[in-house]
Amino acid sequence: QRFWSTTRRNAWAAQMGFNTVPCLYAGEVTLDQLRDWVHAHDSQFRQGHLEGIVVRRENADWLENRAKLVRADFTQTIEAHWKSRALEWNRVV
């Protein structure tokens, strides 16, 4: 399974009239810098802290690697409900 690079994905999304998530930073960072970022910033989409961030390594066309860094208190609060729920498919209308 392959995924498009953000540049490629965002170009397609713009043509279709879709919004995309913001890019917070492009460049090399350490794990400590990422942890500091998650703890120091609030969400742009809801009141409160960031849930986490997605880190992507990609070339011009394709995603090469990805990871998600999530706050410990976020995973503890959702642990009980998301694993026990039935799978819900997202749909584009």
PDB file of N, CA and C in Angstrom:
ATOM      1  N   GLN A   1       0.848  -1.175   0.000  1.00  0.00           N
ATOM      2  CA  GLN A   1       0.000   0.000   0.000  1.00  0.00           C
ATOM      3  C   GLN A   1       0.891   1.235   0.000  1.00  0.00           C
ATOM      4  N   ARG A   2       0.613   2.170  -0.898  1.00  0.00           N
ATOM      5  CA  ARG A   2       1.396   3.395  -1.001  1.00  0.00           C
ATOM      6  C   ARG A   2       0.485   4.604  -0.832  1.00  0.00           C
ATOM      7  N   PHE A   3       1.075   5.663  -0.292  1.00  0.00           N
ATOM      8  CA  PHE A   3       0.341   6.908  -0.098  1.00  0.00           C
ATOM      9  C   PHE A   3       1.072   8.044  -0.795  1.00  0.00           C
ATOM     10  N   TRP A   4       0.312   8.982  -1.329  1.00  0.00           N
ATOM     11  CA  TRP A   4       0.894  10.140  -1.991  1.00  0.00           C
ATOM     12  C   TRP A   4       1.648  11.022  -1.006  1.00  0.00           C
ATOM     13  N   SER A   5       2.587  11.800  -1.522  1.00  0.00           N
ATOM     14  CA  SER A   5       3.254  12.827  -0.721  1.00  0.00           C
ATOM     15  C   SER A   5       2.228  13.914  -0.387  1.00  0.00           C
ATOM     16  N   THR A   6       2.527  14.734   0.608  1.00  0.00           N
ATOM     17  CA  THR A   6       1.595  15.806   0.965  1.00  0.00           C
ATOM     18  C   THR A   6       1.446  16.805  -0.178  1.00  0.00           C
ATOM     19  N   THR A   7       2.522  17.067  -0.895  1.00  0.00           N
ATOM     20  CA  THR A   7       2.445  17.991  -2.031  1.00  0.00           C
ATOM     21  C   THR A   7       1.469  17.471  -3.074  1.00  0.00           C
ATOM     22  N   ARG A   8       1.608  16.220  -3.408  1.00  0.00           N
ATOM     23  CA  ARG A   8       0.732  15.593  -4.406  1.00  0.00           C
ATOM     24  C   ARG A   8      -0.707  15.513  -3.897  1.00  0.00           C
ATOM     25  N   ARG A   9      -0.873  15.085  -2.651  1.00  0.00           N
ATOM     26  CA  ARG A   9      -2.210  14.975  -2.055  1.00  0.00           C
ATOM     27  C   ARG A   9      -2.895  16.337  -1.968  1.00  0.00           C
ATOM     28  N   ASN A  10      -2.160  17.350  -1.511  1.00  0.00           N
ATOM     29  CA  ASN A  10      -2.754  18.672  -1.340  1.00  0.00           C
ATOM     30  C   ASN A  10      -3.134  19.303  -2.675  1.00  0.00           C
ATOM     31  N   ALA A  11      -2.353  19.043  -3.722  1.00  0.00           N
ATOM     32  CA  ALA A  11      -2.697  19.555  -5.053  1.00  0.00           C
ATOM     33  C   ALA A  11      -4.013  18.940  -5.523  1.00  0.00           C
ATOM     34  N   TRP A  12      -4.163  17.634  -5.336  1.00  0.00           N
ATOM     35  CA  TRP A  12      -5.404  16.958  -5.709  1.00  0.00           C
ATOM     36  C   TRP A  12      -6.571  17.472  -4.866  1.00  0.00           C
ATOM     37  N   ALA A  13      -6.353  17.613  -3.556  1.00  0.00           N
ATOM     38  CA  ALA A  13      -7.412  18.078  -2.663  1.00  0.00           C
ATOM     39  C   ALA A  13      -7.870  19.485  -3.048  1.00  0.00           C
ATOM     40  N   ALA A  14      -6.930  20.350  -3.402  1.00  0.00           N
ATOM     41  CA  ALA A  14      -7.284  21.713  -3.814  1.00  0.00           C
ATOM     42  C   ALA A  14      -8.142  21.692  -5.080  1.00  0.00           C
ATOM     43  N   GLN A  15      -7.799  20.832  -6.026  1.00  0.00           N
ATOM     44  CA  GLN A  15      -8.594  20.712  -7.258  1.00  0.00           C
ATOM     45  C   GLN A  15     -10.016  20.243  -6.959  1.00  0.00           C
ATOM     46  N   MET A  16     -10.144  19.393  -5.945  1.00  0.00           N
ATOM     47  CA  MET A  16     -11.452  18.849  -5.584  1.00  0.00           C
ATOM     48  C   MET A  16     -12.220  19.757  -4.620  1.00  0.00           C
ATOM     49  N   GLY A  17     -11.563  20.805  -4.118  1.00  0.00           N
ATOM     50  CA  GLY A  17     -12.210  21.706  -3.174  1.00  0.00           C
ATOM     51  C   GLY A  17     -12.189  21.224  -1.737  1.00  0.00           C
ATOM     52  N   PHE A  18     -11.281  20.295  -1.411  1.00  0.00           N
ATOM     53  CA  PHE A  18     -11.168  19.768  -0.045  1.00  0.00           C
ATOM     54  C   PHE A  18     -10.131  20.556   0.746  1.00  0.00           C
ATOM     55  N   ASN A  19     -10.362  20.695   2.038  1.00  0.00           N
ATOM     56  CA  ASN A  19      -9.366  21.267   2.941  1.00  0.00           C
ATOM     57  C   ASN A  19      -8.412  20.175   3.385  1.00  0.00           C
ATOM     58  N   THR A  20      -7.198  20.561   3.728  1.00  0.00           N
ATOM     59  CA  THR A  20      -6.212  19.610   4.236  1.00  0.00           C
ATOM     60  C   THR A  20      -5.694  20.092   5.583  1.00  0.00           C
ATOM     61  N   VAL A  21      -5.072  19.200   6.314  1.00  0.00           N
ATOM     62  CA  VAL A  21      -4.509  19.574   7.609  1.00  0.00           C
ATOM     63  C   VAL A  21      -3.282  20.456   7.396  1.00  0.00           C
ATOM     64  N   PRO A  22      -3.006  21.363   8.338  1.00  0.00           N
ATOM     65  CA  PRO A  22      -1.855  22.247   8.165  1.00  0.00           C
ATOM     66  C   PRO A  22      -0.532  21.516   8.387  1.00  0.00           C
ATOM     67  N   CYS A  23       0.490  21.956   7.684  1.00  0.00           N
ATOM     68  CA  CYS A  23       1.852  21.482   7.927  1.00  0.00           C
ATOM     69  C   CYS A  23       2.441  22.386   8.999  1.00  0.00           C
ATOM     70  N   LEU A  24       2.833  21.812  10.117  1.00  0.00           N
ATOM     71  CA  LEU A  24       3.368  22.601  11.220  1.00  0.00           C
ATOM     72  C   LEU A  24       4.842  22.924  11.049  1.00  0.00           C
ATOM     73  N   TYR A  25       5.572  22.043  10.373  1.00  0.00           N
ATOM     74  CA  TYR A  25       7.012  22.229  10.213  1.00  0.00           C
ATOM     75  C   TYR A  25       7.504  21.294   9.120  1.00  0.00           C
ATOM     76  N   ALA A  26       8.495  21.747   8.375  1.00  0.00           N
ATOM     77  CA  ALA A  26       9.151  20.893   7.385  1.00  0.00           C
ATOM     78  C   ALA A  26      10.650  20.977   7.632  1.00  0.00           C
ATOM     79  N   GLY A  27      11.280  19.847   7.829  1.00  0.00           N
ATOM     80  CA  GLY A  27      12.711  19.801   8.110  1.00  0.00           C
ATOM     81  C   GLY A  27      13.013  18.698   9.099  1.00  0.00           C
ATOM     82  N   GLU A  28      14.260  18.623   9.505  1.00  0.00           N
ATOM     83  CA  GLU A  28      14.667  17.586  10.455  1.00  0.00           C
ATOM     84  C   GLU A  28      14.438  18.048  11.887  1.00  0.00           C
ATOM     85  N   VAL A  29      13.969  17.131  12.727  1.00  0.00           N
ATOM     86  CA  VAL A  29      13.747  17.400  14.148  1.00  0.00           C
ATOM     87  C   VAL A  29      14.133  16.167  14.955  1.00  0.00           C
ATOM     88  N   THR A  30      14.349  16.375  16.237  1.00  0.00           N
ATOM     89  CA  THR A  30      14.628  15.261  17.142  1.00  0.00           C
ATOM     90  C   THR A  30      13.329  14.842  17.826  1.00  0.00           C
ATOM     91  N   LEU A  31      13.342  13.670  18.414  1.00  0.00           N
ATOM     92  CA  LEU A  31      12.180  13.204  19.160  1.00  0.00           C
ATOM     93  C   LEU A  31      11.878  14.145  20.325  1.00  0.00           C
ATOM     94  N   ASP A  32      12.907  14.633  21.007  1.00  0.00           N
ATOM     95  CA  ASP A  32      12.688  15.579  22.108  1.00  0.00           C
ATOM     96  C   ASP A  32      12.011  16.858  21.621  1.00  0.00           C
ATOM     97  N   GLN A  33      12.412  17.357  20.451  1.00  0.00           N
ATOM     98  CA  GLN A  33      11.773  18.552  19.899  1.00  0.00           C
ATOM     99  C   GLN A  33      10.300  18.292  19.580  1.00  0.00           C
ATOM    100  N   LEU A  34      10.003  17.111  19.072  1.00  0.00           N
ATOM    101  CA  LEU A  34       8.611  16.766  18.778  1.00  0.00           C
ATOM    102  C   LEU A  34       7.781  16.685  20.055  1.00  0.00           C
ATOM    103  N   ARG A  35       8.329  16.051  21.081  1.00  0.00           N
ATOM    104  CA  ARG A  35       7.618  15.966  22.364  1.00  0.00           C
ATOM    105  C   ARG A  35       7.353  17.361  22.921  1.00  0.00           C
ATOM    106  N   ASP A  36       8.376  18.224  22.869  1.00  0.00           N
ATOM    107  CA  ASP A  36       8.212  19.596  23.362  1.00  0.00           C
ATOM    108  C   ASP A  36       7.112  20.322  22.589  1.00  0.00           C
ATOM    109  N   TRP A  37       7.070  20.128  21.268  1.00  0.00           N
ATOM    110  CA  TRP A  37       6.059  20.781  20.435  1.00  0.00           C
ATOM    111  C   TRP A  37       4.657  20.348  20.859  1.00  0.00           C
ATOM    112  N   VAL A  38       4.458  19.060  21.032  1.00  0.00           N
ATOM    113  CA  VAL A  38       3.136  18.545  21.404  1.00  0.00           C
ATOM    114  C   VAL A  38       2.697  19.114  22.746  1.00  0.00           C
ATOM    115  N   HIS A  39       3.610  19.216  23.700  1.00  0.00           N
ATOM    116  CA  HIS A  39       3.247  19.703  25.033  1.00  0.00           C
ATOM    117  C   HIS A  39       3.112  21.223  25.095  1.00  0.00           C
ATOM    118  N   ALA A  40       3.734  21.943  24.177  1.00  0.00           N
ATOM    119  CA  ALA A  40       3.754  23.406  24.243  1.00  0.00           C
ATOM    120  C   ALA A  40       2.640  24.076  23.437  1.00  0.00           C
ATOM    121  N   HIS A  41       1.952  23.341  22.576  1.00  0.00           N
ATOM    122  CA  HIS A  41       0.978  23.969  21.688  1.00  0.00           C
ATOM    123  C   HIS A  41      -0.434  23.438  21.913  1.00  0.00           C
ATOM    124  N   ASP A  42      -1.391  24.321  21.712  1.00  0.00           N
ATOM    125  CA  ASP A  42      -2.799  23.944  21.780  1.00  0.00           C
ATOM    126  C   ASP A  42      -3.312  23.602  20.387  1.00  0.00           C
ATOM    127  N   SER A  43      -4.395  22.895  20.344  1.00  0.00           N
ATOM    128  CA  SER A  43      -5.016  22.501  19.083  1.00  0.00           C
ATOM    129  C   SER A  43      -5.589  23.719  18.362  1.00  0.00           C
ATOM    130  N   GLN A  44      -5.530  23.698  17.042  1.00  0.00           N
ATOM    131  CA  GLN A  44      -6.170  24.734  16.227  1.00  0.00           C
ATOM    132  C   GLN A  44      -7.627  24.381  15.938  1.00  0.00           C
ATOM    133  N   PHE A  45      -8.054  23.188  16.330  1.00  0.00           N
ATOM    134  CA  PHE A  45      -9.368  22.693  15.933  1.00  0.00           C
ATOM    135  C   PHE A  45     -10.328  22.452  17.093  1.00  0.00           C
ATOM    136  N   ARG A  46      -9.843  22.506  18.307  1.00  0.00           N
ATOM    137  CA  ARG A  46     -10.703  22.331  19.481  1.00  0.00           C
ATOM    138  C   ARG A  46     -10.025  23.010  20.655  1.00  0.00           C
ATOM    139  N   GLN A  47     -10.742  23.231  21.746  1.00  0.00           N
ATOM    140  CA  GLN A  47     -10.127  23.810  22.933  1.00  0.00           C
ATOM    141  C   GLN A  47      -9.262  22.763  23.604  1.00  0.00           C
ATOM    142  N   GLY A  48      -8.073  23.171  24.003  1.00  0.00           N
ATOM    143  CA  GLY A  48      -7.200  22.259  24.725  1.00  0.00           C
ATOM    144  C   GLY A  48      -5.938  21.925  23.964  1.00  0.00           C
ATOM    145  N   HIS A  49      -5.224  20.984  24.520  1.00  0.00           N
ATOM    146  CA  HIS A  49      -3.933  20.586  23.968  1.00  0.00           C
ATOM    147  C   HIS A  49      -4.085  19.839  22.644  1.00  0.00           C
ATOM    148  N   LEU A  50      -2.979  19.778  21.912  1.00  0.00           N
ATOM    149  CA  LEU A  50      -2.920  18.898  20.751  1.00  0.00           C
ATOM    150  C   LEU A  50      -3.112  17.463  21.219  1.00  0.00           C
ATOM    151  N   GLU A  51      -3.774  16.649  20.430  1.00  0.00           N
ATOM    152  CA  GLU A  51      -3.828  15.218  20.728  1.00  0.00           C
ATOM    153  C   GLU A  51      -2.483  14.594  20.406  1.00  0.00           C
ATOM    154  N   GLY A  52      -1.876  15.077  19.341  1.00  0.00           N
ATOM    155  CA  GLY A  52      -0.590  14.554  18.893  1.00  0.00           C
ATOM    156  C   GLY A  52      -0.260  15.127  17.532  1.00  0.00           C
ATOM    157  N   ILE A  53       0.798  14.622  16.932  1.00  0.00           N
ATOM    158  CA  ILE A  53       1.194  15.069  15.596  1.00  0.00           C
ATOM    159  C   ILE A  53       1.591  13.863  14.753  1.00  0.00           C
ATOM    160  N   VAL A  54       1.424  14.014  13.461  1.00  0.00           N
ATOM    161  CA  VAL A  54       1.843  12.995  12.505  1.00  0.00           C
ATOM    162  C   VAL A  54       3.141  13.470  11.872  1.00  0.00           C
ATOM    163  N   VAL A  55       4.118  12.585  11.834  1.00  0.00           N
ATOM    164  CA  VAL A  55       5.415  12.881  11.233  1.00  0.00           C
ATOM    165  C   VAL A  55       5.516  12.067   9.959  1.00  0.00           C
ATOM    166  N   ARG A  56       5.914  12.727   8.872  1.00  0.00           N
ATOM    167  CA  ARG A  56       5.989  12.054   7.572  1.00  0.00           C
ATOM    168  C   ARG A  56       7.369  12.255   6.969  1.00  0.00           C
ATOM    169  N   ARG A  57       7.876  11.219   6.351  1.00  0.00           N
ATOM    170  CA  ARG A  57       9.086  11.306   5.533  1.00  0.00           C
ATOM    171  C   ARG A  57       8.660  10.900   4.130  1.00  0.00           C
ATOM    172  N   GLU A  58       8.924  11.774   3.158  1.00  0.00           N
ATOM    173  CA  GLU A  58       8.421  11.512   1.822  1.00  0.00           C
ATOM    174  C   GLU A  58       9.347  12.073   0.756  1.00  0.00           C
ATOM    175  N   ASN A  59       9.199  11.555  -0.453  1.00  0.00           N
ATOM    176  CA  ASN A  59       9.887  12.135  -1.597  1.00  0.00           C
ATOM    177  C   ASN A  59       8.866  13.005  -2.335  1.00  0.00           C
ATOM    178  N   ALA A  60       9.187  13.440  -3.527  1.00  0.00           N
ATOM    179  CA  ALA A  60       8.295  14.359  -4.242  1.00  0.00           C
ATOM    180  C   ALA A  60       6.917  13.758  -4.516  1.00  0.00           C
ATOM    181  N   ASP A  61       6.856  12.457  -4.714  1.00  0.00           N
ATOM    182  CA  ASP A  61       5.586  11.830  -5.094  1.00  0.00           C
ATOM    183  C   ASP A  61       4.959  10.928  -4.041  1.00  0.00           C
ATOM    184  N   TRP A  62       5.792  10.306  -3.205  1.00  0.00           N
ATOM    185  CA  TRP A  62       5.284   9.249  -2.327  1.00  0.00           C
ATOM    186  C   TRP A  62       5.719   9.419  -0.875  1.00  0.00           C
ATOM    187  N   LEU A  63       4.854   8.978   0.015  1.00  0.00           N
ATOM    188  CA  LEU A  63       5.183   8.853   1.425  1.00  0.00           C
ATOM    189  C   LEU A  63       6.146   7.682   1.585  1.00  0.00           C
ATOM    190  N   GLU A  64       7.234   7.890   2.314  1.00  0.00           N
ATOM    191  CA  GLU A  64       8.197   6.809   2.552  1.00  0.00           C
ATOM    192  C   GLU A  64       8.006   6.185   3.934  1.00  0.00           C
ATOM    193  N   ASN A  65       7.765   7.004   4.951  1.00  0.00           N
ATOM    194  CA  ASN A  65       7.529   6.532   6.322  1.00  0.00           C
ATOM    195  C   ASN A  65       6.614   7.515   7.028  1.00  0.00           C
ATOM    196  N   ARG A  66       5.918   7.020   8.049  1.00  0.00           N
ATOM    197  CA  ARG A  66       5.075   7.903   8.852  1.00  0.00           C
ATOM    198  C   ARG A  66       5.012   7.373  10.278  1.00  0.00           C
ATOM    199  N   ALA A  67       4.732   8.275  11.187  1.00  0.00           N
ATOM    200  CA  ALA A  67       4.558   7.913  12.591  1.00  0.00           C
ATOM    201  C   ALA A  67       3.635   8.944  13.225  1.00  0.00           C
ATOM    202  N   LYS A  68       3.015   8.573  14.315  1.00  0.00           N
ATOM    203  CA  LYS A  68       2.169   9.503  15.055  1.00  0.00           C
ATOM    204  C   LYS A  68       2.658   9.545  16.491  1.00  0.00           C
ATOM    205  N   LEU A  69       2.901  10.748  16.973  1.00  0.00           N
ATOM    206  CA  LEU A  69       3.306  10.964  18.357  1.00  0.00           C
ATOM    207  C   LEU A  69       2.094  11.538  19.079  1.00  0.00           C
ATOM    208  N   VAL A  70       1.599  10.822  20.095  1.00  0.00           N
ATOM    209  CA  VAL A  70       0.368  11.197  20.777  1.00  0.00           C
ATOM    210  C   VAL A  70       0.653  11.432  22.252  1.00  0.00           C
ATOM    211  N   ARG A  71      -0.002  12.433  22.816  1.00  0.00           N
ATOM    212  CA  ARG A  71       0.151  12.734  24.243  1.00  0.00           C
ATOM    213  C   ARG A  71      -0.272  11.520  25.077  1.00  0.00           C
ATOM    214  N   ALA A  72       0.449  11.254  26.136  1.00  0.00           N
ATOM    215  CA  ALA A  72       0.123  10.118  27.011  1.00  0.00           C
ATOM    216  C   ALA A  72      -1.265  10.273  27.614  1.00  0.00           C
ATOM    217  N   ASP A  73      -1.628  11.489  28.044  1.00  0.00           N
ATOM    218  CA  ASP A  73      -2.948  11.671  28.651  1.00  0.00           C
ATOM    219  C   ASP A  73      -4.073  11.523  27.629  1.00  0.00           C
ATOM    220  N   PHE A  74      -3.807  11.765  26.365  1.00  0.00           N
ATOM    221  CA  PHE A  74      -4.823  11.543  25.331  1.00  0.00           C
ATOM    222  C   PHE A  74      -5.092  10.051  25.159  1.00  0.00           C
ATOM    223  N   THR A  75      -4.058   9.253  25.051  1.00  0.00           N
ATOM    224  CA  THR A  75      -4.266   7.816  24.855  1.00  0.00           C
ATOM    225  C   THR A  75      -4.927   7.185  26.074  1.00  0.00           C
ATOM    226  N   GLN A  76      -4.637   7.692  27.259  1.00  0.00           N
ATOM    227  CA  GLN A  76      -5.257   7.132  28.456  1.00  0.00           C
ATOM    228  C   GLN A  76      -6.748   7.436  28.501  1.00  0.00           C
ATOM    229  N   THR A  77      -7.158   8.605  28.009  1.00  0.00           N
ATOM    230  CA  THR A  77      -8.581   8.949  28.071  1.00  0.00           C
ATOM    231  C   THR A  77      -9.392   8.235  27.007  1.00  0.00           C
ATOM    232  N   ILE A  78      -8.782   7.841  25.886  1.00  0.00           N
ATOM    233  CA  ILE A  78      -9.551   7.166  24.842  1.00  0.00           C
ATOM    234  C   ILE A  78      -9.408   5.653  24.877  1.00  0.00           C
ATOM    235  N   GLU A  79      -8.489   5.156  25.643  1.00  0.00           N
ATOM    236  CA  GLU A  79      -8.186   3.720  25.664  1.00  0.00           C
ATOM    237  C   GLU A  79      -9.439   2.867  25.845  1.00  0.00           C
ATOM    238  N   ALA A  80     -10.331   3.301  26.716  1.00  0.00           N
ATOM    239  CA  ALA A  80     -11.490   2.478  27.031  1.00  0.00           C
ATOM    240  C   ALA A  80     -12.520   2.433  25.904  1.00  0.00           C
ATOM    241  N   HIS A  81     -12.652   3.508  25.122  1.00  0.00           N
ATOM    242  CA  HIS A  81     -13.773   3.499  24.189  1.00  0.00           C
ATOM    243  C   HIS A  81     -13.430   3.118  22.754  1.00  0.00           C
ATOM    244  N   TRP A  82     -12.302   3.514  22.201  1.00  0.00           N
ATOM    245  CA  TRP A  82     -12.111   3.287  20.763  1.00  0.00           C
ATOM    246  C   TRP A  82     -11.822   1.841  20.413  1.00  0.00           C
ATOM    247  N   LYS A  83     -11.197   1.105  21.293  1.00  0.00           N
ATOM    248  CA  LYS A  83     -10.894  -0.294  20.984  1.00  0.00           C
ATOM    249  C   LYS A  83     -12.137  -1.175  21.028  1.00  0.00           C
ATOM    250  N   SER A  84     -13.121  -0.763  21.801  1.00  0.00           N
ATOM    251  CA  SER A  84     -14.304  -1.603  21.965  1.00  0.00           C
ATOM    252  C   SER A  84     -15.414  -1.269  20.965  1.00  0.00           C
ATOM    253  N   ARG A  85     -15.255  -0.203  20.203  1.00  0.00           N
ATOM    254  CA  ARG A  85     -16.285   0.180  19.241  1.00  0.00           C
ATOM    255  C   ARG A  85     -16.160  -0.599  17.943  1.00  0.00           C
ATOM    256  N   ALA A  86     -17.271  -0.708  17.254  1.00  0.00           N
ATOM    257  CA  ALA A  86     -17.266  -1.335  15.929  1.00  0.00           C
ATOM    258  C   ALA A  86     -16.554  -0.414  14.939  1.00  0.00           C
ATOM    259  N   LEU A  87     -15.994  -1.002  13.909  1.00  0.00           N
ATOM    260  CA  LEU A  87     -15.300  -0.247  12.875  1.00  0.00           C
ATOM    261  C   LEU A  87     -16.280   0.668  12.150  1.00  0.00           C
ATOM    262  N   GLU A  88     -15.912   1.955  12.000  1.00  0.00           N
ATOM    263  CA  GLU A  88     -16.733   2.917  11.269  1.00  0.00           C
ATOM    264  C   GLU A  88     -15.941   3.401  10.070  1.00  0.00           C
ATOM    265  N   TRP A  89     -16.479   3.250   8.875  1.00  0.00           N
ATOM    266  CA  TRP A  89     -15.803   3.685   7.660  1.00  0.00           C
ATOM    267  C   TRP A  89     -16.104   5.155   7.404  1.00  0.00           C
ATOM    268  N   ASN A  90     -15.075   5.921   7.043  1.00  0.00           N
ATOM    269  CA  ASN A  90     -15.263   7.306   6.618  1.00  0.00           C
ATOM    270  C   ASN A  90     -15.799   7.311   5.198  1.00  0.00           C
ATOM    271  N   ARG A  91     -16.596   8.298   4.891  1.00  0.00           N
ATOM    272  CA  ARG A  91     -17.146   8.407   3.541  1.00  0.00           C
ATOM    273  C   ARG A  91     -16.984   9.839   3.042  1.00  0.00           C
ATOM    274  N   VAL A  92     -16.741   9.970   1.759  1.00  0.00           N
ATOM    275  CA  VAL A  92     -16.725  11.278   1.114  1.00  0.00           C
ATOM    276  C   VAL A  92     -18.035  11.410   0.362  1.00  0.00           C
ATOM    277  N   VAL A  93     -18.770  12.481   0.655  1.00  0.00           N
ATOM    278  CA  VAL A  93     -20.062  12.677   0.001  1.00  0.00           C
ATOM    279  C   VAL A  93     -19.989  13.767  -1.034  1.00  0.00           C
TER     280      VAL A  93
END
